[in-house]
Amino acid sequence: MRLDPGLNLKLCSFYLKHLRIPSSLHSFDSKCAFHSFLSSTENVYDGLLIICNGLASLKQVHSSLTVSGIINCDIHLVGRIIIKYAKVGEFNSARSVFDGIPSDKPNSFLWNTMIRAYANGGCHVQSLELYSLMRKTGISPNNYTFPFLLKACASKSMITEGKAVHGDVIRSGFDLDLYVEAALVTMYAKCGETHEALKIFDKMPMRDLVSWTAMITAYEQADQPHEALLLFRKMQLHGVSADAVTIVSVASAIGQLGHTMRAKIVHAYAICNGYLKDLSVGNAIISMYTKCGIVSSARLVFYSLQKRDGISWNSMLSGYSQNGQASEALLLFEEMLNSDCKPNPVTVLIMVSVCAYSGSLHRGRKLHKFIIDKRIQIDATLRSALVDMYAKCGDLETATGMFNDIPPRERNTTTWNVLISGYGMHGFGKEALDLFSQMQQAGIKPDHITFTSLLSACGHAGLIDEGRECFAEMKEHSVTPQAKHYACMVDMLGRAGLLNQAFDMVQQMPIPQNDDVWGALLLACRIHGDTDLGEVAARRLFELEPNHAGYHVLMSNIYAASNRWQEVVELRQNMKDIGLRKPSAFSVVEFGQEVHGFYSADRANPYWQDVYRKVESLAVEIKTAGYVPDLSCVLHDVEDEDKEHILNYHSEKLAVAFGMMKIGPEMSIQVTNNLRICNDCHSAFKFVSYVYGRKVVVRDANRFHHFEDGTCTCNDHW
């Protein structure tokens, strides 16, 4: 039970007032009486220190100990005072107590206590400085000293100091001590030196749970989940039972693998052993399930927790975000605002990502205002995320303005990357290249993300030569091309119709080809109607990702465009047999604070009848201006009249028609579509922008299209 600080102060005052302390400790007639007094007094002060949870009561006890002189006679009480000060963040007071002990009474216990206080409080440098002073004073370290020191060195920036301490461990003869060995394993693990940690672990004659858990955690944090789980299994075979800390690391490793069956097993294990009472385990299980894509199970665990902290809420919000469930994340965020747990910088960073994914400019602006109103610190990471959000929500002007408002010395690689990416997704390839030049002039070193954004920008803008130059330039910046860079190159060449060159690049890759690379080639085959090469790409994709519905649909569309209906039927039947479903086209349009969504041929929307009439009148109007429906976009074996009817009710056309009904002519109509915009809709929107003088912005699965005065910013290159 935690007592009220005011009550604690009153209790301390009461005990101190009625505690009979002789005016001089020398007044005792015998040593026996003296020690008896100290023993009983220590018990009283121990009780007082236990109930002290505020600085005022702690200082009162400290004052009493000092005035009575007992503080100079009982080092254990001194140690408790030091630790108590450190726990309330008063490290200077703790050090003052330590420094006040007479220097003629050297004692490793107090040195260890002060080192421990610094290490546990995150004062790592002070821990090492005090250790150095300890050695100079002539106090020898022991097996209690080194675990605290190694804890202070347990970060990548302190690996040099950690190795130096390891050397002292060996010279002092404590390298075979169980607790020191466990601390060494933990230190090397947290410093990212997994190999060194394993060397120590393998030599340990005895391994306790702490050692096993430290090594499992080392593998998990080094993104080696298979090794972590193998070691966990080995631990169980050695008869060592896991605790809550072990389960947290195991759950994280399973989350990295995305293994659903193992996720359920570790969840059951946690339930059977009562570990879900530990909030850290509950949070780890939530995160594990979301990374495995089982959001419903994560939600059940989240709502079953008796108590939730910021990590609980953030884990669930992040899970929704990672699994593309933006609406659920937004609803949960509103629920969080009404709870006892308030958003922190991590929360808003997640929500900025959610708004960027949803493409909702209104919600993005509302969240930005919330951040400012709540005075949440906008650091470099959050600022870059906001720039990215505005770019992905279609407001490139605000994104650019925010970037320009950042002082040049505060712009890091990520800051430049997000705006380069923003220019690219909006089709402004030359502007992206100009920004890259400015980035180099500012002395900022590009990374692999920079080149992914640049190559993508060149691909969207049809800048083939510039893209090739960027790809060749990667080596100059010591950036090794990864599969995603090759995918960008294949996409760029493929969209330009250079299918043979794209295929050659795939075959000549010095690294394994993944589904992104073959997927880019398959999309290019769909754009340019190359059925034979499409079949080659599809076969590889069906081997790599047999359960990816999108690749099956893409190949089916290639067959349909070539009127090979028998192959279409066979492929669609194969999808049914393995339980795959074609993703439904869905488009959303914002109207004020409202968001309206439409499926193709949607009759569920309350405005559907008015929207249908509007879209039919639009079709008539733009036909008089020269629009001709592209019937090849209908991938069904039906009559031409039916094809034209189907085209009219594509989801993005319904969304644009609704926007024209509800949004004033001075404002642009912004639509977000979950699939790639078809040729017919692209052509229709150019005519709509010309005939009606409306600006239409469409964000499809790949990029932005800005339609104005009969043209699109993509220059028909998408």
PDB file of C-alpha atoms in Angstrom, residues 6 28 54 63 130 133 212 219 231 271 288 320 352 365 393 421 537 546 696:
ATOM      1  CA  GLY A   6       1.566  14.158   3.762  1.00  0.00           C
ATOM      2  CA  PHE A  28      26.536   4.312  27.250  1.00  0.00           C
ATOM      3  CA  GLY A  54       8.711  11.987  -0.609  1.00  0.00           C
ATOM      4  CA  SER A  63      18.590  15.198   9.452  1.00  0.00           C
ATOM      5  CA  LEU A 130      33.273   6.891  -9.182  1.00  0.00           C
ATOM      6  CA  LEU A 133      38.075   7.095  -7.918  1.00  0.00           C
ATOM      7  CA  TRP A 212      19.563 -17.599 -20.359  1.00  0.00           C
ATOM      8  CA  TYR A 219      19.385 -12.611 -30.148  1.00  0.00           C
ATOM      9  CA  LEU A 231      17.940 -21.024 -27.284  1.00  0.00           C
ATOM     10  CA  ILE A 271      -1.991 -17.529 -19.229  1.00  0.00           C
ATOM     11  CA  MET A 288       3.353  -9.983 -30.919  1.00  0.00           C
ATOM     12  CA  TYR A 320      -3.802  -1.073 -36.154  1.00  0.00           C
ATOM     13  CA  VAL A 352       0.684  10.952 -37.601  1.00  0.00           C
ATOM     14  CA  ARG A 365      -4.490  18.988 -39.611  1.00  0.00           C
ATOM     15  CA  CYS A 393      -2.309  13.731 -47.589  1.00  0.00           C
ATOM     16  CA  SER A 421       9.841  11.117 -51.369  1.00  0.00           C
ATOM     17  CA  ALA A 537       7.076 -13.166 -63.703  1.00  0.00           C
ATOM     18  CA  PRO A 546       1.537 -18.085 -53.161  1.00  0.00           C
ATOM     19  CA  VAL A 696      -9.112  16.792 -59.059  1.00  0.00           C
TER      20      VAL A 696
END
